[in-house]
mmCIF file of C-alpha atoms and ligand atoms in Angstrom:
data_model
loop_
_atom_site.group_PDB
_atom_site.id
_atom_site.type_symbol
_atom_site.label_atom_id
_atom_site.label_comp_id
_atom_site.label_asym_id
_atom_site.label_seq_id
_atom_site.Cartn_x
_atom_site.Cartn_y
_atom_site.Cartn_z
ATOM 1 C CA MET A 978 119.593 109.339 98.254
ATOM 2 C CA LYS A 979 115.925 110.282 98.677
ATOM 3 C CA GLN A 980 113.677 108.869 95.960
ATOM 4 C CA PHE A 981 111.055 111.057 94.332
ATOM 5 C CA ILE A 982 110.749 108.765 91.348
ATOM 6 C CA VAL A 983 107.555 106.952 90.346
ATOM 7 C CA GLY A 984 109.023 103.535 91.057
ATOM 8 C CA PRO A 985 110.673 101.808 92.747
ATOM 9 C CA VAL A 986 109.621 104.329 95.379
ATOM 10 C CA GLU A 987 111.021 105.088 98.828
ATOM 11 C CA MET A 988 109.873 102.067 100.864
ATOM 12 C CA PHE A 989 108.648 102.153 104.459
ATOM 13 C CA PRO A 990 111.116 100.884 107.132
ATOM 14 C CA SER A 991 108.960 97.982 108.341
ATOM 15 C CA THR A 992 108.426 96.764 104.764
ATOM 16 C CA LYS A 993 112.164 96.782 104.146
ATOM 17 C CA GLU A 994 112.744 94.801 107.336
ATOM 18 C CA VAL A 995 110.432 92.005 106.233
ATOM 19 C CA LEU A 996 113.264 90.516 104.201
ATOM 20 C CA THR A 997 115.539 90.113 107.214
ATOM 21 C CA LYS A 998 113.006 87.935 109.054
ATOM 22 C CA GLY A 999 112.989 84.954 106.699
ATOM 23 C CA TYR A 1000 109.938 83.113 105.413
ATOM 24 C CA THR A 1001 108.230 79.737 105.059
ATOM 25 C CA TYR A 1002 108.235 77.351 102.089
ATOM 26 C CA PHE A 1003 105.620 78.613 99.647
ATOM 27 C CA ARG A 1004 103.939 75.256 98.905
ATOM 28 C CA THR A 1005 102.302 75.208 102.311
ATOM 29 C CA SER A 1006 98.775 76.034 103.391
ATOM 30 C CA GLU A 1007 100.147 78.775 105.702
ATOM 31 C CA PHE A 1008 101.657 80.597 102.740
ATOM 32 C CA GLY A 1009 98.560 79.960 100.597
ATOM 33 C CA ASP A 1010 96.291 81.335 103.317
ATOM 34 C CA MET A 1011 98.449 84.431 103.680
ATOM 35 C CA VAL A 1012 98.345 84.981 99.899
ATOM 36 C CA LYS A 1013 94.568 84.614 99.855
ATOM 37 C CA SER A 1014 94.074 87.100 102.641
ATOM 38 C CA CYS A 1015 96.426 89.640 100.979
ATOM 39 C CA LEU A 1016 94.813 89.234 97.573
ATOM 40 C CA ASN A 1017 91.322 89.578 99.044
ATOM 41 C CA LYS A 1018 92.357 92.904 100.526
ATOM 42 C CA VAL A 1019 93.838 94.123 97.235
ATOM 43 C CA SER A 1020 90.644 93.023 95.408
ATOM 44 C CA GLU A 1021 88.616 95.032 97.902
ATOM 45 C CA PHE A 1022 90.821 98.084 97.186
ATOM 46 C CA LEU A 1023 90.223 97.543 93.458
ATOM 47 C CA GLY A 1024 86.472 97.325 93.951
ATOM 48 C CA ASN A 1025 86.244 93.781 92.578
ATOM 49 C CA SER A 1026 84.137 91.250 94.504
ATOM 50 C CA VAL A 1027 84.451 88.332 92.048
ATOM 51 C CA GLU A 1028 86.067 85.412 93.884
ATOM 52 C CA ASN A 1029 89.519 84.210 92.798
ATOM 53 C CA SER A 1030 89.660 86.944 90.173
ATOM 54 C CA LEU A 1031 93.046 88.381 91.177
ATOM 55 C CA ILE A 1032 96.217 86.593 90.090
ATOM 56 C CA TYR A 1033 99.812 87.611 90.615
ATOM 57 C CA LEU A 1034 102.863 87.153 88.432
ATOM 58 C CA ALA A 1035 106.613 87.189 88.973
ATOM 59 C CA ALA A 1036 107.168 89.997 86.467
ATOM 60 C CA SER A 1037 107.346 93.759 86.260
ATOM 61 C CA GLY A 1038 104.269 95.601 85.013
ATOM 62 C CA THR A 1039 105.121 95.202 81.348
ATOM 63 C CA GLY A 1040 105.195 91.414 81.796
ATOM 64 C CA ALA A 1041 101.588 91.600 82.980
ATOM 65 C CA MET A 1042 100.602 93.911 80.082
ATOM 66 C CA ASP A 1043 102.155 91.414 77.672
ATOM 67 C CA ALA A 1044 100.429 88.448 79.334
ATOM 68 C CA VAL A 1045 97.044 90.215 79.328
ATOM 69 C CA VAL A 1046 97.226 90.849 75.577
ATOM 70 C CA ASP A 1047 98.376 87.253 75.058
ATOM 71 C CA ASN A 1048 95.614 85.661 77.200
ATOM 72 C CA CYS A 1049 92.672 88.019 76.711
ATOM 73 C CA MET A 1050 92.874 88.845 73.009
ATOM 74 C CA ASN A 1051 92.771 87.000 69.705
ATOM 75 C CA LYS A 1052 92.952 87.734 65.983
ATOM 76 C CA GLU A 1053 89.174 88.209 65.747
ATOM 77 C CA ASP A 1054 89.327 91.073 68.227
ATOM 78 C CA LYS A 1055 89.642 94.697 67.278
ATOM 79 C CA ALA A 1056 91.353 96.783 69.930
ATOM 80 C CA LEU A 1057 91.365 100.520 70.488
ATOM 81 C CA VAL A 1058 94.275 102.074 72.387
ATOM 82 C CA ILE A 1059 94.415 105.451 74.089
ATOM 83 C CA ASN A 1060 97.939 106.349 73.027
ATOM 84 C CA GLY A 1061 98.914 109.496 74.866
ATOM 85 C CA GLY A 1062 102.527 108.759 75.729
ATOM 86 C CA SER A 1063 105.174 106.083 76.063
ATOM 87 C CA PHE A 1064 103.002 103.703 78.106
ATOM 88 C CA GLY A 1065 100.072 104.008 75.700
ATOM 89 C CA HIS A 1066 102.527 103.298 72.912
ATOM 90 C CA ARG A 1067 103.583 100.112 74.723
ATOM 91 C CA PHE A 1068 100.063 98.680 74.372
ATOM 92 C CA CYS A 1069 100.251 99.417 70.611
ATOM 93 C CA GLU A 1070 103.552 97.535 70.399
ATOM 94 C CA LEU A 1071 102.195 94.573 72.379
ATOM 95 C CA LEU A 1072 99.052 94.276 70.231
ATOM 96 C CA GLU A 1073 101.226 94.450 67.141
ATOM 97 C CA TRP A 1074 103.540 91.798 68.609
ATOM 98 C CA HIS A 1075 100.609 89.444 69.271
ATOM 99 C CA ASN A 1076 99.013 90.093 65.868
ATOM 100 C CA VAL A 1077 95.850 91.601 67.320
ATOM 101 C CA PRO A 1078 94.221 94.154 64.984
ATOM 102 C CA TYR A 1079 94.078 97.574 66.633
ATOM 103 C CA GLU A 1080 93.717 101.277 66.080
ATOM 104 C CA SER A 1081 94.934 104.028 68.373
ATOM 105 C CA ILE A 1082 93.796 107.460 69.412
ATOM 106 C CA ASP A 1083 97.082 109.367 69.347
ATOM 107 C CA LEU A 1084 97.264 112.308 71.713
ATOM 108 C CA LYS A 1085 99.892 115.004 72.181
ATOM 109 C CA TRP A 1086 101.791 115.006 75.477
ATOM 110 C CA ASN A 1087 99.441 117.575 77.046
ATOM 111 C CA GLU A 1088 96.133 116.260 75.662
ATOM 112 C CA VAL A 1089 93.654 113.990 77.445
ATOM 113 C CA VAL A 1090 91.038 111.953 75.606
ATOM 114 C CA THR A 1091 87.733 113.782 74.962
ATOM 115 C CA PRO A 1092 84.236 112.733 73.774
ATOM 116 C CA GLU A 1093 85.163 114.224 70.367
ATOM 117 C CA ASP A 1094 88.210 111.945 70.151
ATOM 118 C CA LEU A 1095 86.039 108.897 70.855
ATOM 119 C CA ALA A 1096 83.084 109.786 68.614
ATOM 120 C CA PRO A 1097 84.549 108.451 65.318
ATOM 121 C CA PHE A 1098 85.098 105.037 66.931
ATOM 122 C CA ASN A 1099 81.462 104.407 67.893
ATOM 123 C CA ASN A 1100 79.768 101.417 66.206
ATOM 124 C CA LYS A 1101 82.913 100.403 64.314
ATOM 125 C CA GLY A 1102 83.159 96.865 65.670
ATOM 126 C CA PHE A 1103 85.844 97.483 68.312
ATOM 127 C CA THR A 1104 85.869 94.780 70.979
ATOM 128 C CA THR A 1105 88.308 96.056 73.619
ATOM 129 C CA LEU A 1106 89.625 99.395 74.853
ATOM 130 C CA PHE A 1107 93.134 99.638 76.321
ATOM 131 C CA VAL A 1108 94.136 102.579 78.494
ATOM 132 C CA ASN A 1109 96.877 103.491 80.972
ATOM 133 C CA ILE A 1110 94.592 105.450 83.250
ATOM 134 C CA ASP A 1111 97.557 107.509 84.471
ATOM 135 C CA GLU A 1112 99.888 108.017 81.488
ATOM 136 C CA THR A 1113 103.033 107.994 83.615
ATOM 137 C CA GLN A 1114 105.223 109.672 81.009
ATOM 138 C CA THR A 1115 103.525 112.967 81.864
ATOM 139 C CA GLY A 1116 101.127 112.200 84.759
ATOM 140 C CA LYS A 1117 97.910 112.764 82.771
ATOM 141 C CA LEU A 1118 94.847 111.148 84.328
ATOM 142 C CA TYR A 1119 92.199 110.119 81.812
ATOM 143 C CA ASP A 1120 88.471 110.299 82.560
ATOM 144 C CA ILE A 1121 87.492 106.748 83.546
ATOM 145 C CA LYS A 1122 83.766 107.524 83.438
ATOM 146 C CA LEU A 1123 83.994 108.787 79.867
ATOM 147 C CA LEU A 1124 85.889 105.668 78.783
ATOM 148 C CA SER A 1125 83.607 103.355 80.727
ATOM 149 C CA ASP A 1126 80.472 104.894 79.172
ATOM 150 C CA PHE A 1127 82.019 104.571 75.714
ATOM 151 C CA CYS A 1128 82.708 100.863 76.322
ATOM 152 C CA GLN A 1129 79.181 100.267 77.650
ATOM 153 C CA LYS A 1130 77.653 101.916 74.623
ATOM 154 C CA ASN A 1131 79.761 99.846 72.243
ATOM 155 C CA ASN A 1132 79.621 96.620 74.249
ATOM 156 C CA MET A 1133 83.418 96.601 74.556
ATOM 157 C CA PHE A 1134 85.742 95.102 77.153
ATOM 158 C CA LEU A 1135 87.720 97.670 79.133
ATOM 159 C CA VAL A 1136 91.347 96.884 80.043
ATOM 160 C CA VAL A 1137 93.050 99.348 82.370
ATOM 161 C CA ASP A 1138 96.725 99.652 83.228
ATOM 162 C CA ALA A 1139 96.409 101.302 86.646
ATOM 163 C CA ILE A 1140 100.026 100.590 87.537
ATOM 164 C CA SER A 1141 100.921 104.155 88.475
ATOM 165 C CA SER A 1142 97.446 105.200 89.638
ATOM 166 C CA PHE A 1143 96.533 102.449 92.095
ATOM 167 C CA LEU A 1144 96.401 103.729 95.699
ATOM 168 C CA ALA A 1145 96.932 107.308 94.533
ATOM 169 C CA ASP A 1146 93.639 107.987 92.716
ATOM 170 C CA GLU A 1147 90.103 106.715 93.264
ATOM 171 C CA TYR A 1148 89.451 103.446 91.458
ATOM 172 C CA ASP A 1149 86.499 101.065 91.318
ATOM 173 C CA MET A 1150 86.301 98.163 88.878
ATOM 174 C CA GLU A 1151 82.647 97.322 89.408
ATOM 175 C CA LYS A 1152 81.430 100.899 89.381
ATOM 176 C CA TYR A 1153 83.169 101.509 86.026
ATOM 177 C CA ARG A 1154 82.679 97.952 84.733
ATOM 178 C CA ILE A 1155 86.376 97.411 84.157
ATOM 179 C CA ASP A 1156 87.234 93.943 82.809
ATOM 180 C CA ALA A 1157 90.937 93.790 83.628
ATOM 181 C CA THR A 1158 93.178 95.900 85.850
ATOM 182 C CA ILE A 1159 96.955 95.631 85.854
ATOM 183 C CA ILE A 1160 98.946 96.837 88.857
ATOM 184 C CA SER A 1161 102.502 96.233 90.011
ATOM 185 C CA SER A 1162 104.522 96.179 93.201
ATOM 186 C CA GLN A 1163 106.996 99.028 92.825
ATOM 187 C CA LYS A 1164 104.633 102.002 92.404
ATOM 188 C CA GLY A 1165 101.785 102.955 94.784
ATOM 189 C CA LEU A 1166 102.108 99.698 96.710
ATOM 190 C CA CYS A 1167 105.636 100.792 97.732
ATOM 191 C CA LEU A 1168 107.161 97.308 97.462
ATOM 192 C CA SER A 1169 110.259 95.937 95.758
ATOM 193 C CA PRO A 1170 109.986 95.607 91.980
ATOM 194 C CA GLY A 1171 109.227 92.184 90.496
ATOM 195 C CA MET A 1172 105.566 91.422 91.159
ATOM 196 C CA SER A 1173 102.542 92.414 89.112
ATOM 197 C CA LEU A 1174 98.894 91.631 89.733
ATOM 198 C CA VAL A 1175 95.938 91.383 87.384
ATOM 199 C CA SER A 1176 92.289 91.530 88.437
ATOM 200 C CA PHE A 1177 89.440 90.396 86.154
ATOM 201 C CA SER A 1178 85.700 90.692 85.738
ATOM 202 C CA LYS A 1179 83.690 87.480 85.479
ATOM 203 C CA ARG A 1180 83.135 87.978 81.762
ATOM 204 C CA MET A 1181 86.855 88.463 81.082
ATOM 205 C CA ILE A 1182 87.660 85.249 82.969
ATOM 206 C CA ASP A 1183 85.092 83.477 80.756
ATOM 207 C CA LYS A 1184 86.696 84.995 77.666
ATOM 208 C CA ILE A 1185 90.150 83.787 78.719
ATOM 209 C CA TYR A 1186 88.815 80.223 79.055
ATOM 210 C CA SER A 1187 87.103 80.357 75.672
ATOM 211 C CA ASN A 1188 90.137 81.915 73.944
ATOM 212 C CA SER A 1189 92.823 79.804 72.292
ATOM 213 C CA LEU A 1190 95.824 79.107 74.551
ATOM 214 C CA PRO A 1191 98.323 81.955 74.917
ATOM 215 C CA LYS A 1192 101.702 81.788 73.199
ATOM 216 C CA SER A 1193 103.378 82.014 76.568
ATOM 217 C CA TYR A 1194 103.716 78.758 78.506
ATOM 218 C CA TYR A 1195 104.805 80.571 81.677
ATOM 219 C CA PHE A 1196 101.961 83.099 81.666
ATOM 220 C CA ASN A 1197 99.039 80.813 80.862
ATOM 221 C CA PHE A 1198 96.384 82.497 83.027
ATOM 222 C CA ARG A 1199 94.214 79.355 83.248
ATOM 223 C CA ASP A 1200 96.924 77.742 85.373
ATOM 224 C CA TYR A 1201 97.055 80.829 87.568
ATOM 225 C CA PHE A 1202 93.277 80.822 88.143
ATOM 226 C CA LYS A 1203 93.315 77.138 89.072
ATOM 227 C CA ASN A 1204 96.171 77.606 91.536
ATOM 228 C CA ILE A 1205 94.971 80.834 93.122
ATOM 229 C CA GLU A 1206 91.947 79.051 94.595
ATOM 230 C CA ARG A 1207 94.455 77.676 97.156
ATOM 231 C CA GLY A 1208 96.549 80.851 97.212
ATOM 232 C CA GLN A 1209 99.142 79.170 95.007
ATOM 233 C CA THR A 1210 100.842 79.903 91.667
ATOM 234 C CA PRO A 1211 101.941 77.437 88.949
ATOM 235 C CA PHE A 1212 105.597 78.353 89.513
ATOM 236 C CA THR A 1213 107.708 79.943 92.255
ATOM 237 C CA PRO A 1214 106.150 83.310 93.052
ATOM 238 C CA ALA A 1215 107.916 86.474 94.247
ATOM 239 C CA VAL A 1216 107.738 85.099 97.783
ATOM 240 C CA SER A 1217 109.566 87.950 99.481
ATOM 241 C CA ILE A 1218 107.375 90.600 97.846
ATOM 242 C CA MET A 1219 104.255 88.795 99.080
ATOM 243 C CA TYR A 1220 105.584 89.221 102.619
ATOM 244 C CA GLU A 1221 106.237 92.880 101.892
ATOM 245 C CA LEU A 1222 102.673 93.203 100.602
ATOM 246 C CA LYS A 1223 101.305 91.775 103.830
ATOM 247 C CA ASP A 1224 103.224 94.409 105.788
ATOM 248 C CA MET A 1225 102.126 97.215 103.479
ATOM 249 C CA LEU A 1226 98.461 96.253 103.788
ATOM 250 C CA ARG A 1227 98.906 96.447 107.564
ATOM 251 C CA LEU A 1228 100.360 99.970 107.216
ATOM 252 C CA ILE A 1229 97.444 101.065 105.035
ATOM 253 C CA GLU A 1230 94.916 99.712 107.557
ATOM 254 C CA GLN A 1231 96.814 101.496 110.326
ATOM 255 C CA ALA A 1232 96.537 104.762 108.412
ATOM 256 C CA GLY A 1233 92.746 104.357 108.307
ATOM 257 C CA GLY A 1234 92.280 102.290 105.156
ATOM 258 C CA LYS A 1235 92.559 102.781 101.426
ATOM 259 C CA ASP A 1236 90.644 106.053 101.160
ATOM 260 C CA GLU A 1237 92.739 107.653 103.892
ATOM 261 C CA TRP A 1238 95.884 106.390 102.178
ATOM 262 C CA ILE A 1239 94.821 108.006 98.916
ATOM 263 C CA LYS A 1240 94.180 111.259 100.803
ATOM 264 C CA ILE A 1241 97.742 111.257 102.144
ATOM 265 C CA VAL A 1242 99.117 110.937 98.602
ATOM 266 C CA ALA A 1243 96.640 113.523 97.273
ATOM 267 C CA ASN A 1244 97.706 115.981 99.974
ATOM 268 C CA LYS A 1245 101.365 115.631 99.059
ATOM 269 C CA ALA A 1246 100.505 116.188 95.389
ATOM 270 C CA LYS A 1247 98.402 119.254 96.197
ATOM 271 C CA TYR A 1248 101.088 120.693 98.463
ATOM 272 C CA PHE A 1249 103.851 120.217 95.882
ATOM 273 C CA ARG A 1250 101.756 121.775 93.114
ATOM 274 C CA GLU A 1251 100.694 124.804 95.147
ATOM 275 C CA LYS A 1252 104.209 125.501 96.408
ATOM 276 C CA SER A 1253 105.682 125.037 92.930
ATOM 277 C CA ILE A 1254 103.287 127.542 91.411
ATOM 278 C CA GLU A 1255 103.990 130.004 94.253
ATOM 279 C CA ALA A 1256 107.685 129.629 93.447
ATOM 280 C CA GLY A 1257 107.015 130.479 89.803
ATOM 281 C CA LEU A 1258 107.350 126.995 88.331
ATOM 282 C CA SER A 1259 105.130 125.853 85.499
ATOM 283 C CA ILE A 1260 102.859 122.852 86.058
ATOM 284 C CA PRO A 1261 100.826 121.500 83.097
ATOM 285 C CA SER A 1262 97.095 122.187 83.402
ATOM 286 C CA TYR A 1263 95.691 118.847 82.150
ATOM 287 C CA PRO A 1264 93.893 116.618 84.719
ATOM 288 C CA LYS A 1265 96.598 114.960 86.788
ATOM 289 C CA SER A 1266 97.044 111.753 88.745
ATOM 290 C CA ASN A 1267 98.011 112.240 92.399
ATOM 291 C CA THR A 1268 100.973 109.985 91.735
ATOM 292 C CA LEU A 1269 103.232 112.519 90.104
ATOM 293 C CA THR A 1270 103.668 116.070 88.895
ATOM 294 C CA SER A 1271 105.515 117.100 85.772
ATOM 295 C CA VAL A 1272 107.402 120.377 85.970
ATOM 296 C CA TYR A 1273 107.744 122.225 82.676
ATOM 297 C CA LEU A 1274 110.839 124.364 82.097
ATOM 298 C CA GLU A 1275 110.693 126.964 79.353
ATOM 299 C CA ASP A 1276 114.346 127.882 78.906
ATOM 300 C CA VAL A 1277 116.356 125.563 81.150
ATOM 301 C CA ASP A 1278 117.528 122.056 80.221
ATOM 302 C CA ALA A 1279 115.377 119.768 82.437
ATOM 303 C CA GLY A 1280 117.781 116.851 81.966
ATOM 304 C CA GLU A 1281 120.597 118.944 83.474
ATOM 305 C CA VAL A 1282 118.382 119.865 86.432
ATOM 306 C CA VAL A 1283 117.642 116.180 87.090
ATOM 307 C CA LYS A 1284 121.360 115.395 86.931
ATOM 308 C CA LEU A 1285 122.307 118.187 89.331
ATOM 309 C CA LEU A 1286 119.601 117.198 91.828
ATOM 310 C CA ARG A 1287 120.987 113.677 91.889
ATOM 311 C CA GLU A 1288 124.688 114.440 91.895
ATOM 312 C CA LYS A 1289 124.800 117.488 94.139
ATOM 313 C CA TYR A 1290 121.808 117.015 96.427
ATOM 314 C CA GLN A 1291 121.233 113.227 96.409
ATOM 315 C CA LEU A 1292 117.626 113.764 95.351
ATOM 316 C CA CYS A 1293 116.276 111.485 92.674
ATOM 317 C CA VAL A 1294 113.453 112.690 90.388
ATOM 318 C CA ASN A 1295 112.376 111.207 87.031
ATOM 319 C CA PRO A 1296 113.515 112.709 83.759
ATOM 320 C CA CYS A 1297 110.893 112.744 81.004
ATOM 321 C CA GLY A 1298 111.460 110.458 78.054
ATOM 322 C CA GLY A 1299 111.546 111.208 74.351
ATOM 323 C CA ASP A 1300 110.932 114.701 72.993
ATOM 324 C CA LEU A 1301 110.209 116.031 76.463
ATOM 325 C CA ALA A 1302 113.601 115.146 77.967
ATOM 326 C CA LYS A 1303 114.905 118.702 77.831
ATOM 327 C CA ARG A 1304 111.612 120.377 78.765
ATOM 328 C CA MET A 1305 110.162 118.421 81.711
ATOM 329 C CA PHE A 1306 111.006 116.365 84.736
ATOM 330 C CA ARG A 1307 108.659 114.444 87.031
ATOM 331 C CA VAL A 1308 108.290 114.356 90.807
ATOM 332 C CA SER A 1309 106.473 111.460 92.460
ATOM 333 C CA HIS A 1310 104.213 111.748 95.503
ATOM 334 C CA ILE A 1311 103.976 108.047 96.311
ATOM 335 C CA GLY A 1312 106.211 106.226 98.783
ATOM 336 C CA ASN A 1313 107.658 107.128 102.149
ATOM 337 C CA THR A 1314 108.137 110.887 101.716
ATOM 338 C CA THR A 1315 106.812 113.718 103.874
ATOM 339 C CA ILE A 1316 105.784 117.354 103.492
ATOM 340 C CA ALA A 1317 109.174 118.296 105.010
ATOM 341 C CA ASP A 1318 110.889 116.244 102.291
ATOM 342 C CA ILE A 1319 108.867 118.131 99.669
ATOM 343 C CA ASP A 1320 109.944 121.487 101.136
ATOM 344 C CA ASP A 1321 113.559 120.386 100.945
ATOM 345 C CA LEU A 1322 113.143 119.055 97.403
ATOM 346 C CA LEU A 1323 111.512 122.241 96.184
ATOM 347 C CA GLU A 1324 114.302 124.371 97.631
ATOM 348 C CA LYS A 1325 116.889 122.213 95.839
ATOM 349 C CA ILE A 1326 114.892 122.249 92.590
ATOM 350 C CA LEU A 1327 114.969 126.050 92.582
ATOM 351 C CA LEU A 1328 118.698 126.127 93.373
ATOM 352 C CA SER A 1329 119.390 123.613 90.602
ATOM 353 C CA ILE A 1330 117.360 125.531 88.047
ATOM 354 C CA ASP A 1331 119.299 128.692 88.885
ATOM 355 C CA GLU A 1332 122.602 126.898 88.628
ATOM 356 C CA VAL A 1333 121.767 125.308 85.257
ATOM 357 C CA LYS A 1334 120.474 128.658 83.979
ATOM 358 C CA ASN A 1335 123.711 130.394 85.015
ATOM 359 C CA ASN A 1336 125.803 127.694 83.397
ATOM 360 C CA GLN A 1337 123.779 128.021 80.193
ATOM 361 C CA LEU A 1338 124.307 131.794 80.180
ATOM 362 C CA GLN A 1339 128.047 131.355 80.633
ATOM 363 C CA GLY A 1340 128.144 128.679 77.986
ATOM 364 C CA VAL A 1341 129.342 126.022 80.419
ATOM 365 C CA LYS A 1342 128.336 122.519 79.429
HETATM 366 C C1 PLP B 838 105.638 101.648 85.570
HETATM 367 C C2 PLP B 838 104.578 101.431 84.600
HETATM 368 C C3 PLP B 838 104.505 100.249 83.840
HETATM 369 C C4 PLP B 838 105.423 99.074 84.022
HETATM 370 O O1 PLP B 838 106.725 99.271 83.751
HETATM 371 P P1 PLP B 838 107.768 98.147 84.206
HETATM 372 O O2 PLP B 838 109.070 98.792 83.957
HETATM 373 O O3 PLP B 838 107.536 96.954 83.402
HETATM 374 O O4 PLP B 838 107.484 97.902 85.667
HETATM 375 C C5 PLP B 838 103.470 100.108 82.957
HETATM 376 N N1 PLP B 838 102.541 101.059 82.785
HETATM 377 C C6 PLP B 838 102.568 102.191 83.493
HETATM 378 C C7 PLP B 838 101.489 103.205 83.275
HETATM 379 C C8 PLP B 838 103.586 102.420 84.411
HETATM 380 O O5 PLP B 838 103.617 103.556 85.126
#
């Protein structure tokens, strides 16, 4: 089964092998030093030079989103959420859950946020903006500069879920004055699921310390900051994934560094999109992350196409959730896939569409 899903993605062979080699006890200075060197590299990729500002959690991405709301926000805050899909909606649910007042800018599946959308929220006392910079439900990439400028103007904190954008699109925390960035292991980092990382600006770290304690005992960030100075965590970390991360960072360096890595992903995205359009497929026109491409089907059930690709051709692509389930599916460009794999996938996509169309015409379910 070849994976073209957004995560967990097709891993690289050497990263998979890491687990067979065994590892040291994590409460040692060797492990701590390895963690520190890995996290320093990831911080560099994120464009954050604040020392000890990156912590890592044994949780999937949503665990980190939850913990960020819990640790960084309080009832006196007023949050604004860019809600353009299921991941934007998740921030709304988390703020609600933690009793943090918020409003949302609700966008249709094919809309990105514009200056006109933001204008009514100027000078209204909002303290923090939440955005999933790539809304993974559809692959929309929001304009980070627009959002960053809006936050500057309104003296707001900027919290970015870059889980599906990291290492696929350009990103720079200091350039765009981002106060918190959430990433996780199973997307662009191409590691096993189960680890998420959060990087903070100096002023967000200060806010966390001045905030009341979070509801969560396990995800009390103050403990994580204290421990990370020695490359440690309050509790048992995802040890095996840290070893995978070390290997992955080696692969990225080998490929020429972060920018070259992003180019590889961008090239796969560009190739898939061009070939799809040549083949007559419909690709949404909104600004897109390099991580994935949604394919829009006018008169064929997209869910059936996804099923056929998996069952007949052993090719795994993402269905689209909610109202879009019948209209769109998603193809990821992150992970260990090649241009040849894309050619093969595209051929099978076209065959599957034809087959589903024929079945529909003949009334076969
Ligand atoms: C994958 C993803 C998440 C995290 O989902 P989990 O299932 O908790 O790993 C969060 N936000 C975005 C934008 C994502 O793509």
